[in-house]
Short mmCIF file of C-alpha atoms in Angstrom, two decimals:
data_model
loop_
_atom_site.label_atom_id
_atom_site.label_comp_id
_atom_site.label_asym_id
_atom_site.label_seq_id
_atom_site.Cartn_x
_atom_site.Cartn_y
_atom_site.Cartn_z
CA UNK A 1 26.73 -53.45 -9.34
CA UNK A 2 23.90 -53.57 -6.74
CA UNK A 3 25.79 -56.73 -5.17
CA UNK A 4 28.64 -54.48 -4.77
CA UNK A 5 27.23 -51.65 -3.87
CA UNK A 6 25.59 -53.45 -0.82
CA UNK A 7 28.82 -54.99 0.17
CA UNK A 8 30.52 -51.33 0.13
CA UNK A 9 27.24 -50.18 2.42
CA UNK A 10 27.73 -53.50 4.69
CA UNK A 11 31.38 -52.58 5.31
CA UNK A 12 30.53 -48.92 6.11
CA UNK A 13 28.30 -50.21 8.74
CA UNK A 14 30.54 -52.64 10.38
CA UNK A 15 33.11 -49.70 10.41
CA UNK A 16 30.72 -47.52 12.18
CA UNK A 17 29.81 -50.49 14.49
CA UNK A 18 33.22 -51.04 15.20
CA UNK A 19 34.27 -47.60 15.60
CA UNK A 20 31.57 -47.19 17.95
CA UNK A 21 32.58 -50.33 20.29
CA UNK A 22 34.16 -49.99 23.63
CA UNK A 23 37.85 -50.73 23.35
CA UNK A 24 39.61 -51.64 26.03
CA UNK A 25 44.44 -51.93 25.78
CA UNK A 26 45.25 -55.44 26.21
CA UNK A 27 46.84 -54.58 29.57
CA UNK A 28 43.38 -54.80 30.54
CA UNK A 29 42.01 -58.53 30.49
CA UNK A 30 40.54 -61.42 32.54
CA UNK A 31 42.85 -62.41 35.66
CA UNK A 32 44.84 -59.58 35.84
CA UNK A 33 45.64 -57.83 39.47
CA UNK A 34 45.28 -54.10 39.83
CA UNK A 35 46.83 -52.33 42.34
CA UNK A 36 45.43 -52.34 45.25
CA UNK A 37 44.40 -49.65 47.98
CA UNK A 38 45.01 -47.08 44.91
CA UNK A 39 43.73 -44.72 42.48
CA UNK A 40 43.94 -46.94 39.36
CA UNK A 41 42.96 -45.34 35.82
CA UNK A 42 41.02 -47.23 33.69
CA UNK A 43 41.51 -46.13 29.76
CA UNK A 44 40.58 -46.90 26.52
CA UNK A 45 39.02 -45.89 23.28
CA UNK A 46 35.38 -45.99 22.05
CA UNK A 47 33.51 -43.06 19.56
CA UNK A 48 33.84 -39.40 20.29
CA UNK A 49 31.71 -37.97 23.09
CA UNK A 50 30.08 -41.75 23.45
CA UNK A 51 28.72 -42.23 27.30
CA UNK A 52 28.63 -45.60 28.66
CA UNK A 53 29.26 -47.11 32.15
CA UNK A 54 31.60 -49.14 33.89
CA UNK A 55 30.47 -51.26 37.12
CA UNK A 56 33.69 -52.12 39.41
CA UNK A 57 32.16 -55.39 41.73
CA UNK A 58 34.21 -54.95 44.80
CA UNK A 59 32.38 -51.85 46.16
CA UNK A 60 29.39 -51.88 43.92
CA UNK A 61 28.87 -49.03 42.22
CA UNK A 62 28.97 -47.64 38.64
CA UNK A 63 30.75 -44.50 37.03
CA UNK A 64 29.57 -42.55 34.15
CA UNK A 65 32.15 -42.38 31.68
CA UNK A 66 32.27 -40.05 29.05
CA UNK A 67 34.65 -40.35 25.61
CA UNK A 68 36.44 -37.06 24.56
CA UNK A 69 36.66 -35.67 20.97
CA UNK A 70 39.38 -37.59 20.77
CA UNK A 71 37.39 -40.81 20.93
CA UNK A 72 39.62 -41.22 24.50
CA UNK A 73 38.14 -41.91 27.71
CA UNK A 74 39.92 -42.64 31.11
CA UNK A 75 38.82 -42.52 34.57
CA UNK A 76 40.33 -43.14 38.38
CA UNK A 77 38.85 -46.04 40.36
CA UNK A 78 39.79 -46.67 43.98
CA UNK A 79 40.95 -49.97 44.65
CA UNK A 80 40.45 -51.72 48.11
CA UNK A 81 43.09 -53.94 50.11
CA UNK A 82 43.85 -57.24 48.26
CA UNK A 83 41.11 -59.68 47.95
CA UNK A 84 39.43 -60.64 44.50
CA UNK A 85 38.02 -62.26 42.57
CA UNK A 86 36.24 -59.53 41.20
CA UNK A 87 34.49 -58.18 37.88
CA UNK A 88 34.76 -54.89 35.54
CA UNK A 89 31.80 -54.16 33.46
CA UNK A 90 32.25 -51.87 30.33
CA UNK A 91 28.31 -50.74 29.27
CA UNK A 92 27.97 -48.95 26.13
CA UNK A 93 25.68 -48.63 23.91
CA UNK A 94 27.20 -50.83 21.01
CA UNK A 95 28.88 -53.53 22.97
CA UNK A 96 29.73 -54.38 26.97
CA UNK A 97 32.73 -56.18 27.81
CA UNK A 98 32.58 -58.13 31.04
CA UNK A 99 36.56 -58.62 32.66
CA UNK A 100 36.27 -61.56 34.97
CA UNK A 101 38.70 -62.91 37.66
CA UNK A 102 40.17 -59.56 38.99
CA UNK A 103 42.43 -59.65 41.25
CA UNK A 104 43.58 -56.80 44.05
CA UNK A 105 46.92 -56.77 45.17
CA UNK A 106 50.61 -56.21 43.98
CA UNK A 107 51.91 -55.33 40.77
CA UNK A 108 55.53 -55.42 39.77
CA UNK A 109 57.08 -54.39 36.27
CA UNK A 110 59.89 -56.91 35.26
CA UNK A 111 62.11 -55.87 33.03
CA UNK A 112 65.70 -55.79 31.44
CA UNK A 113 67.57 -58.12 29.15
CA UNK A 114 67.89 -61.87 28.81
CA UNK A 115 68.80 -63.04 32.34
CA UNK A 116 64.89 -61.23 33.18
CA UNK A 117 63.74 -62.75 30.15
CA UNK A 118 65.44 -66.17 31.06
CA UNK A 119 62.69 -69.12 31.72
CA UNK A 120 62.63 -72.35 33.20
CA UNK A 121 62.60 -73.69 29.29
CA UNK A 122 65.25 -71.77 29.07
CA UNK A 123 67.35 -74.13 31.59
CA UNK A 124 67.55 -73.17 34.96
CA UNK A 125 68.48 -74.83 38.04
CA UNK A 126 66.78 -77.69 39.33
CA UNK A 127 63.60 -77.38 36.59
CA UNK A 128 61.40 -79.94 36.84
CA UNK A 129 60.58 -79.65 40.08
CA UNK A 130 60.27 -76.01 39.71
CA UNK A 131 57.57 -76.20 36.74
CA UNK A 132 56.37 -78.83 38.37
CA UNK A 133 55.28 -77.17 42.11
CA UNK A 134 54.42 -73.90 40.36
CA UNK A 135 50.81 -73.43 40.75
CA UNK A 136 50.12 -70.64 42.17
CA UNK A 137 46.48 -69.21 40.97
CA UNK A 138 47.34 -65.78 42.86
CA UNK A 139 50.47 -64.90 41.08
CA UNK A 140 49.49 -63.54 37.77
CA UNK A 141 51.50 -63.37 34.60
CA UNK A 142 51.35 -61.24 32.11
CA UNK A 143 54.16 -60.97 29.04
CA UNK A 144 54.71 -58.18 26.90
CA UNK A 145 55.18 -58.59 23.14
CA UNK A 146 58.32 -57.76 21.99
CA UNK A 147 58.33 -54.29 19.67
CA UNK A 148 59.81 -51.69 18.64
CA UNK A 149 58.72 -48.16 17.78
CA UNK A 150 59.76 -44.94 16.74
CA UNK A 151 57.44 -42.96 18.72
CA UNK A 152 55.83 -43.94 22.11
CA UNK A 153 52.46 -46.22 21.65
CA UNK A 154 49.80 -46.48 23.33
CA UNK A 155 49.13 -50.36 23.52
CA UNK A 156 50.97 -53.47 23.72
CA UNK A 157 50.31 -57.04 23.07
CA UNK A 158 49.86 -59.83 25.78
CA UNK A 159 46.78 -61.08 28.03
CA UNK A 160 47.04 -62.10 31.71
CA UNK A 161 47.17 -65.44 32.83
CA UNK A 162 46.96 -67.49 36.09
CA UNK A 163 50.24 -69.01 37.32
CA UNK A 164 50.82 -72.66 36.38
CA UNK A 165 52.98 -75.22 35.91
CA UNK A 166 52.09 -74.57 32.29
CA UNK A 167 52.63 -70.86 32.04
CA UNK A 168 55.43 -70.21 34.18
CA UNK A 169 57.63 -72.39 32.41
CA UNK A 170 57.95 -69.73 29.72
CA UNK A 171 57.89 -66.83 31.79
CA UNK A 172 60.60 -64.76 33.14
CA UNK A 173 61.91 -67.07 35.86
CA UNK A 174 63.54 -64.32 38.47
CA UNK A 175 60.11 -62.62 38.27
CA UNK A 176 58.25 -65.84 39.30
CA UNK A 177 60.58 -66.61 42.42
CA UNK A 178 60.37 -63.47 43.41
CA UNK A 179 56.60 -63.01 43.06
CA UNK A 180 56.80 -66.25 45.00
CA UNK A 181 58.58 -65.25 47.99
CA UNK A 182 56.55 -61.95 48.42
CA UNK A 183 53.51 -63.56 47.90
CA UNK A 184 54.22 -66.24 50.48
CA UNK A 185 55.06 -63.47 52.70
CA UNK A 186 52.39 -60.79 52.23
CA UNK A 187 49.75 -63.66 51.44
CA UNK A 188 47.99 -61.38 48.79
CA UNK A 189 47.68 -61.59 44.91
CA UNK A 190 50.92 -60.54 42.64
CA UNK A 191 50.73 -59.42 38.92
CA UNK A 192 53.70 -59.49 36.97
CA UNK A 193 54.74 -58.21 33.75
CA UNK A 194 57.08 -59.20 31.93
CA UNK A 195 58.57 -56.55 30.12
CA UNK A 196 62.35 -58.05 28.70
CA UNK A 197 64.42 -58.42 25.98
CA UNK A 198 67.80 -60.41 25.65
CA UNK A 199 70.89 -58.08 24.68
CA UNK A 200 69.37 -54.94 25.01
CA UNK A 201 71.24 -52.20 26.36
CA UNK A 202 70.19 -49.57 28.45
CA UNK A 203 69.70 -47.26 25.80
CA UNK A 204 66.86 -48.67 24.24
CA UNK A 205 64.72 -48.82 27.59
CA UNK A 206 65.27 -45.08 28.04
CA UNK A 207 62.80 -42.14 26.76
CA UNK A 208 64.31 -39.68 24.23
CA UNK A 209 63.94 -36.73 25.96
CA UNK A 210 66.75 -38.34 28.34
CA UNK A 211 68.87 -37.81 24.99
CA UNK A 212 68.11 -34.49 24.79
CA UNK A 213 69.06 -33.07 28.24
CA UNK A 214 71.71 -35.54 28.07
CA UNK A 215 73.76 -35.18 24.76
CA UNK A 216 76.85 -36.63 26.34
CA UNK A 217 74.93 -39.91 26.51
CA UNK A 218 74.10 -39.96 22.78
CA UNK A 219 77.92 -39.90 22.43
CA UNK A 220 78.41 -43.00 24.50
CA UNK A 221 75.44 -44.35 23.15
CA UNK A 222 78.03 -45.15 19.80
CA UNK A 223 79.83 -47.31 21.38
CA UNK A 224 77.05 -49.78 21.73
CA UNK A 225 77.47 -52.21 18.57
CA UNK A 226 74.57 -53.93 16.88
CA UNK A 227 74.07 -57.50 17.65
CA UNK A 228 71.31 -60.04 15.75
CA UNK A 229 69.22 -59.96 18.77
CA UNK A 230 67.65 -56.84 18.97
CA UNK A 231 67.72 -53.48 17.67
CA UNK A 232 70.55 -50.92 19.13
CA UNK A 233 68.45 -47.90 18.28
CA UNK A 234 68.08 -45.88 21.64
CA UNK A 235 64.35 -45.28 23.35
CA UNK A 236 63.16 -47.87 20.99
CA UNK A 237 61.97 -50.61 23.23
CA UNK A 238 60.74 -47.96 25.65
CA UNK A 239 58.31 -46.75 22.69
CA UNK A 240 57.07 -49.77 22.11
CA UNK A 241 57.08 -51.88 25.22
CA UNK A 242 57.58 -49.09 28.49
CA UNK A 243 55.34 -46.15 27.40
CA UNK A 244 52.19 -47.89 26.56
CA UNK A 245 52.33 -49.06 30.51
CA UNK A 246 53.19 -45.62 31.81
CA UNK A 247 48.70 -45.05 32.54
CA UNK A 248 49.16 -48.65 34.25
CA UNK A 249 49.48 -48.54 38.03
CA UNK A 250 52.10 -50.14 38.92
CA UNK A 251 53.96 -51.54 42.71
CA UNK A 252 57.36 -51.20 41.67
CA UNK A 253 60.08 -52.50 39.07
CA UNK A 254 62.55 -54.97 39.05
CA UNK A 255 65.39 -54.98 36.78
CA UNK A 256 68.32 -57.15 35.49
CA UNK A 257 70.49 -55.69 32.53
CA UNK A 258 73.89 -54.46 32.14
CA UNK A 259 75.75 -56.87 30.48
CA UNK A 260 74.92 -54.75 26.97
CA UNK A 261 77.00 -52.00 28.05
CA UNK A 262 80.03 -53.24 28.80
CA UNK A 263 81.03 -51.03 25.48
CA UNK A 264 80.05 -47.48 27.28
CA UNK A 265 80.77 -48.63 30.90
CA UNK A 266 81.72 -45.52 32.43
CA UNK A 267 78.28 -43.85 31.33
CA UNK A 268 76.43 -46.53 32.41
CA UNK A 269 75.28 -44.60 36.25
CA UNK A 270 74.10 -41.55 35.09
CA UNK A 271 72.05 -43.56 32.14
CA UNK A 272 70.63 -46.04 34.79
CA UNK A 273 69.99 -43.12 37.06
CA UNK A 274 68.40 -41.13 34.39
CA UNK A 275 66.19 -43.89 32.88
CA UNK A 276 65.29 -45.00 36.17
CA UNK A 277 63.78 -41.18 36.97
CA UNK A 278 62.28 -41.15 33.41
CA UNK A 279 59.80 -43.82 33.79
CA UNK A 280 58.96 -42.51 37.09
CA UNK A 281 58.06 -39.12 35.86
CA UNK A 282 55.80 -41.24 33.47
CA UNK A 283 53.87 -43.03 35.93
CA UNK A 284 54.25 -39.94 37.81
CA UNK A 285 55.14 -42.03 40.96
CA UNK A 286 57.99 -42.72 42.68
CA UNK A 287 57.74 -46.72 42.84
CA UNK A 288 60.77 -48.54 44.07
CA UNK A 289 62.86 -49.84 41.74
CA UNK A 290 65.15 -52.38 42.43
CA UNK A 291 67.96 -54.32 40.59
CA UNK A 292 70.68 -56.79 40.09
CA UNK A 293 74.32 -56.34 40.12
CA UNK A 294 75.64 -57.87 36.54
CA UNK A 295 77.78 -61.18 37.89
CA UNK A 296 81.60 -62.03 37.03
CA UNK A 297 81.53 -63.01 33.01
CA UNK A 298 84.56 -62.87 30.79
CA UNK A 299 84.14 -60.27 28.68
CA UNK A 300 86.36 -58.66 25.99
CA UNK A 301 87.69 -56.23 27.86
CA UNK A 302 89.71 -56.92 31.12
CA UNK A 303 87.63 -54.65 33.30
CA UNK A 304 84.57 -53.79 31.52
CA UNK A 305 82.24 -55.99 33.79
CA UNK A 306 83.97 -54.64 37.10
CA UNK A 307 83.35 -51.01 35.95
CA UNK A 308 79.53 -51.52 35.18
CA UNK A 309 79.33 -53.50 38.51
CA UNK A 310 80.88 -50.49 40.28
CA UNK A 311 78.57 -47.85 38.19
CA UNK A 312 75.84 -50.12 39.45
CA UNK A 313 76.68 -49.28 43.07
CA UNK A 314 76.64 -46.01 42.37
CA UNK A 315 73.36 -45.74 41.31
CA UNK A 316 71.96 -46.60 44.83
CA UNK A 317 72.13 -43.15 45.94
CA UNK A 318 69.33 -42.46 43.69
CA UNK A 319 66.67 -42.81 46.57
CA UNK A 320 64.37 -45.62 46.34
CA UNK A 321 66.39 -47.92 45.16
CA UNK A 322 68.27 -51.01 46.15
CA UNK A 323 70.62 -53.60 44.23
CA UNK A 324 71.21 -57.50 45.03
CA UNK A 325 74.71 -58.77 44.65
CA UNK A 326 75.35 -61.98 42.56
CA UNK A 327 78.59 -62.71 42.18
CA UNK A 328 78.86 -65.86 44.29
CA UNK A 329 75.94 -67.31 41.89
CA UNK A 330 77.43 -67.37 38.80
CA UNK A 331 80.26 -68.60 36.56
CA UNK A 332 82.26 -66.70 34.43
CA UNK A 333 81.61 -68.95 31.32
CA UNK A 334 78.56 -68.46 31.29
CA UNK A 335 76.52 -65.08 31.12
CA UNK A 336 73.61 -66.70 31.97
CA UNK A 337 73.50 -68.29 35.72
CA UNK A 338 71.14 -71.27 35.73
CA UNK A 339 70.67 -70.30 39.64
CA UNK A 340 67.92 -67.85 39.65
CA UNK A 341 66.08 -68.82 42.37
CA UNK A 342 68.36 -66.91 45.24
CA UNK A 343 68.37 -63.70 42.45
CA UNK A 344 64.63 -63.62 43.26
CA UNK A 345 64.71 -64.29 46.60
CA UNK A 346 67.29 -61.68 47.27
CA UNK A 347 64.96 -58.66 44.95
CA UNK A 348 62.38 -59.98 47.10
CA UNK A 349 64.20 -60.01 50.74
CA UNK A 350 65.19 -56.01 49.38
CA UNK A 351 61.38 -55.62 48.51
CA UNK A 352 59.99 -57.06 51.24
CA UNK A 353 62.06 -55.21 54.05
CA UNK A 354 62.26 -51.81 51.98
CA UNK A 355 59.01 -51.57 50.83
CA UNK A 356 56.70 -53.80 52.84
CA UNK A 357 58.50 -53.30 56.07
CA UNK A 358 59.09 -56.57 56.66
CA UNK A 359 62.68 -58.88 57.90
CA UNK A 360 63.56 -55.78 59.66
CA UNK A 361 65.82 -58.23 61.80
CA UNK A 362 67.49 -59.52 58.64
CA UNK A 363 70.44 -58.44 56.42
CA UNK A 364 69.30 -58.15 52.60
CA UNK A 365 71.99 -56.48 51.17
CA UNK A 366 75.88 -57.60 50.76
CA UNK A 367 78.51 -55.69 52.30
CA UNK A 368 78.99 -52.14 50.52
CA UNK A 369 81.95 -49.79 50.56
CA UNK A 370 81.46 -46.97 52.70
CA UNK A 371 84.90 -45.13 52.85
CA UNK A 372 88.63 -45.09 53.84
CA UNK A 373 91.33 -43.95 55.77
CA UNK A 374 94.85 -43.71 55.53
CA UNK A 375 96.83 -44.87 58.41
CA UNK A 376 100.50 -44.46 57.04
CA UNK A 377 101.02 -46.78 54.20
CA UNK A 378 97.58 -48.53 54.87
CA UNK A 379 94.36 -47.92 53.81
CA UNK A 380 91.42 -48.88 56.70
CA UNK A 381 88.67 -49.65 54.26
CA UNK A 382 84.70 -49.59 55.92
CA UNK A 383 81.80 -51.24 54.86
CA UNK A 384 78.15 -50.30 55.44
CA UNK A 385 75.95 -53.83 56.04
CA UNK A 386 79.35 -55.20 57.22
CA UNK A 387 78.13 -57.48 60.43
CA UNK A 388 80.41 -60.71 60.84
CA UNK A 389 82.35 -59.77 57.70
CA UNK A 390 84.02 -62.36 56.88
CA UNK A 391 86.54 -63.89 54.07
CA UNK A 392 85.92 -67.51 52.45
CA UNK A 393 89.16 -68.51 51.49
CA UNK A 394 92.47 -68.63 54.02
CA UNK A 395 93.72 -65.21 51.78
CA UNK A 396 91.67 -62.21 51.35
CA UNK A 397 92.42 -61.57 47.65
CA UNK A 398 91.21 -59.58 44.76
CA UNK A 399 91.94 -55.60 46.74
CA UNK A 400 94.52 -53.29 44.63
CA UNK A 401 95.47 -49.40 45.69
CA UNK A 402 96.45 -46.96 43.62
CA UNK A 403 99.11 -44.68 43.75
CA UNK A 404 99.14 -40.93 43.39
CA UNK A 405 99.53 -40.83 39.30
CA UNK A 406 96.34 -43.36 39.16
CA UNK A 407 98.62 -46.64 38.90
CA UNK A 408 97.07 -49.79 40.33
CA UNK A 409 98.76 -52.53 42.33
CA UNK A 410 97.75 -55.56 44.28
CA UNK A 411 97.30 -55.28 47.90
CA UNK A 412 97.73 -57.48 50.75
CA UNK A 413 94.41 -57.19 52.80
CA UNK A 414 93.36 -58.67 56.47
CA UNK A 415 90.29 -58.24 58.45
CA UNK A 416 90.86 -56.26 61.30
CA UNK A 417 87.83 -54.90 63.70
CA UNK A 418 85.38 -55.84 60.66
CA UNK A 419 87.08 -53.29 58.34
CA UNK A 420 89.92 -54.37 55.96
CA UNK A 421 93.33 -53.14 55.86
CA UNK A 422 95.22 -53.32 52.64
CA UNK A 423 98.84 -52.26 51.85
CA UNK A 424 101.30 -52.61 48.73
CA UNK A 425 104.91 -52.03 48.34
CA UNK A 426 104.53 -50.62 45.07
CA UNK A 427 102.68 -48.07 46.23
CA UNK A 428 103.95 -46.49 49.63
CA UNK A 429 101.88 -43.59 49.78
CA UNK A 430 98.03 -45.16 48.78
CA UNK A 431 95.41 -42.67 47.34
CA UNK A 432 92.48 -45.11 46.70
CA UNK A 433 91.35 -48.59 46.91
CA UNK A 434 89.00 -51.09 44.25
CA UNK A 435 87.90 -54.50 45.19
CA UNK A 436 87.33 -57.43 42.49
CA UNK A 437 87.08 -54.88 39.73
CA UNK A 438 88.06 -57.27 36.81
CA UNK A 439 86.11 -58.49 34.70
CA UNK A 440 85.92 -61.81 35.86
CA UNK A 441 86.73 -61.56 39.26
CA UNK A 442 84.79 -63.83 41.69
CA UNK A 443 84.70 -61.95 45.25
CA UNK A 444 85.15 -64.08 48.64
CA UNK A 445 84.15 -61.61 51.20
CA UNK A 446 80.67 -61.49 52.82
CA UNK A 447 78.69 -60.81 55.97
CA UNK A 448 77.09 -62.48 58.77
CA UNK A 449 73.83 -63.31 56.18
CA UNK A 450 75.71 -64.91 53.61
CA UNK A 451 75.68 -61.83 50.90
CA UNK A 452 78.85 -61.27 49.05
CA UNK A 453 80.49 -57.81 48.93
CA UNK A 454 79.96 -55.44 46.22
CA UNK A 455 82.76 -54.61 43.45
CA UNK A 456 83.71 -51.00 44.12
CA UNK A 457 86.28 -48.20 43.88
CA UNK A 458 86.51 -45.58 45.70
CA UNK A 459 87.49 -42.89 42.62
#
């Protein structure tokens, strides 16, 4: 008995011991970047009302902290312009907790389905030499555990790590090459996280209170059919893998999904759009967030890719944001391109002219419907970020107009004073115009900079 009544007295201490330590989310760890020139919150647990200090090394100086009745603490720190490395130093009474290798700089959330989650061991183009030349100790990595929850957490799983041929090859390839271009470029540190999951839909990335000011949505949100890869079951991924981050200062987001709602096409804008100003009401900031067009894949139905490629377009009114075209990167067999190198390097030519005011002299996006006119039985169609548009191919193909009872018919189409003109017999009188809008159509115009031209229709 007196054996195990001192084990039942040991374990009460260790409880209280435990309870009583400093406890830092895993967000939090040795070589990760915070964001720098900001007001960055620092969070965590530790026992109610417990004081302790924490000591930030790049200007010096210590905060007194104090944990709330909640046994919550948090507090703002001011970052300075990118440099590092640097230490954190978490002083309480029954532990202290020492975060080494700190880096200041830029921090980008990654995140989507499996062509963001696609590695190099995944098979991409040109590997080996890929893995091979990718050290680069100021890019940092971190990769969030996949979960699912019903309610929003407060922590996920993962740890930061230095970039290396040994721990990119694993990590969300698109992120790295585009961490690599704006890196090279701004010539500062770059956190990424890796926040994906392969076959998830919209839907599951997107807060429930979206649901409830949207019920429409929850009625397209049927259509999506369970598949063996991950759950179906809306705001579940952003419970578990989005809303823990939401305290985490962030740069921006970059995004590739879309394929996973094919099903509920036409409701795919205003669920992007919505999502999209979701999370930033979370991080209460209005970060850019920028994405990739879905590319050509033969899907089920005839025009289900065209219509979530033109719902994509769409969604760059929403300000802040910007989309990069793919469709001349791809094949249609296959929904995941091994050529991710030029996706990154396009979501980082958008970043790094948008956002960092950079390549001001160069064209990042792909030519992008603008509007229409009718000139008797023509249609002049104009393009915004239309310089030296141009057509690979003797034929400009893939343009249809519709008549006035919605019917579609192909169009002849020539390049005339860099707009195109398009005409059909079948429809003498045209009311609208859509460009490569099937499923698996391949688009051959461009501009000057090589970019293709957007799937659109001008409904």
């Amino acid at each position: 008995m007196n054996l195990r009544f001192n084990l039942m007295i040991l374990c009460l201490l260790v409880t209280t011991f435990a309870k009583a330590e400093i406890t830092l989310p895993k967000i939090f760890s040795n070589e990760m970047v915070l964001q720098r020139e900001s007001d960055v919150l620092l969070y965590g647990w530790a026992d109610p009302n417990e004081e302790f200090t924490i000591y930030t090394s790049w200007n010096d100086e210590s905060l007194a902290v104090k944990t709330g009745n909640d046994a919550k603490w948090e507090i703002n720190v001011k970052t300075p312009a990118a440099g590092g490395p640097f230490q954190i130093i978490f002083k309480g009474k029954q532990n202290e907790i020492t975060l080494k290798d700190i880096l200041i700089g830029e921090v980008w959330l990654c995140s989507g389905q499996s062509n963001m989650e696609w590695s190099a061991n995944s098979k991409i183009a040109n590997r080996d030499f890929e893995v091979d030349n990718a050290n680069y100790p100021n890019i940092r990595l971190f990769t969030v555990a996949k979960r699912t929850a019903e309610y929003p957490q407060e922590d996920v799983a993962g740890t930061w790590v230095a970039c290396s041929p040994e721990t990119m090859q694993d990590f969300s390839a698109v992120a790295y090459f585009f961490a690599r271009k704006v890196q090279k470029e701004l010539n500062i540190p770059i956190g990424l996280i890796d926040n994906a999951w392969g076959a998830s839909s919209a839907e599951v990335w997107t807060p429930e209170s979206v649901f409830e000011a949207h019920p429409e949505l929850v009625e397209a949100h049927k259509k999506i059919e369970p598949n063996k890869w991950v759950t179906v079951e809306k705001s579940s991924l952003y419970n578990g893998m989005v809303a823990p981050l939401t305290k985490f200062k962030i740069g921006g987001t970059i995004w590739y999904q879309g394929e996973s709602n094919t099903a509920n096409a036409k409701s795919y804008q205003k669920l992007f759009t919505n999502m999209i100003t979701s999370w930033r009401a979370e991080w209460k900031d209005d970060f850019p967030f920028y994405y990739v067009q879905i590319a050509p894949f033969k899907y089920d139905h005839e025009f289900a890719g065209g219509i979530v490629r033109d719902q994509q377009r769409r969604v760059m009114s929403l300000e802040n944001t910007a989309m990069a075209m793919t469709s001349d990167i791809c094949t249609i067999e296959d929904i995941h391109p091994l050529n991710k190198q030029d996706v990154g390097l396009r979501l980082a030519n958008i970043a790094l002219k948008n956002h960092y005011g950079l390549l001001q002299d160069q064209e990042v996006y792909g030519p992008l419907y603008d509007s229409f006119e009718v000139d008797g039985n023509q249609l002049k169609v104009k393009f915004s970020n239309a310089d030296g548009l141009n057509n690979k191919g003797k034929k400009i193909t893939l343009f249809e107009v519709s008549n006035a009872v919605g019917e579609w018919f192909p169009a002849k189409a020539k390049l005339k004073n860099n707009e195109i003109v398009v005409s059909s017999k079948e429809a003498k009188n045209p009311t609208g115009v859509r460009y490569a809008f099937k499923s698996t159509d391949v688009g051959t115009l461009f501009n000057a900079a090589g970019l293709p031209a957007s799937t659109f229709v001008s409904e």
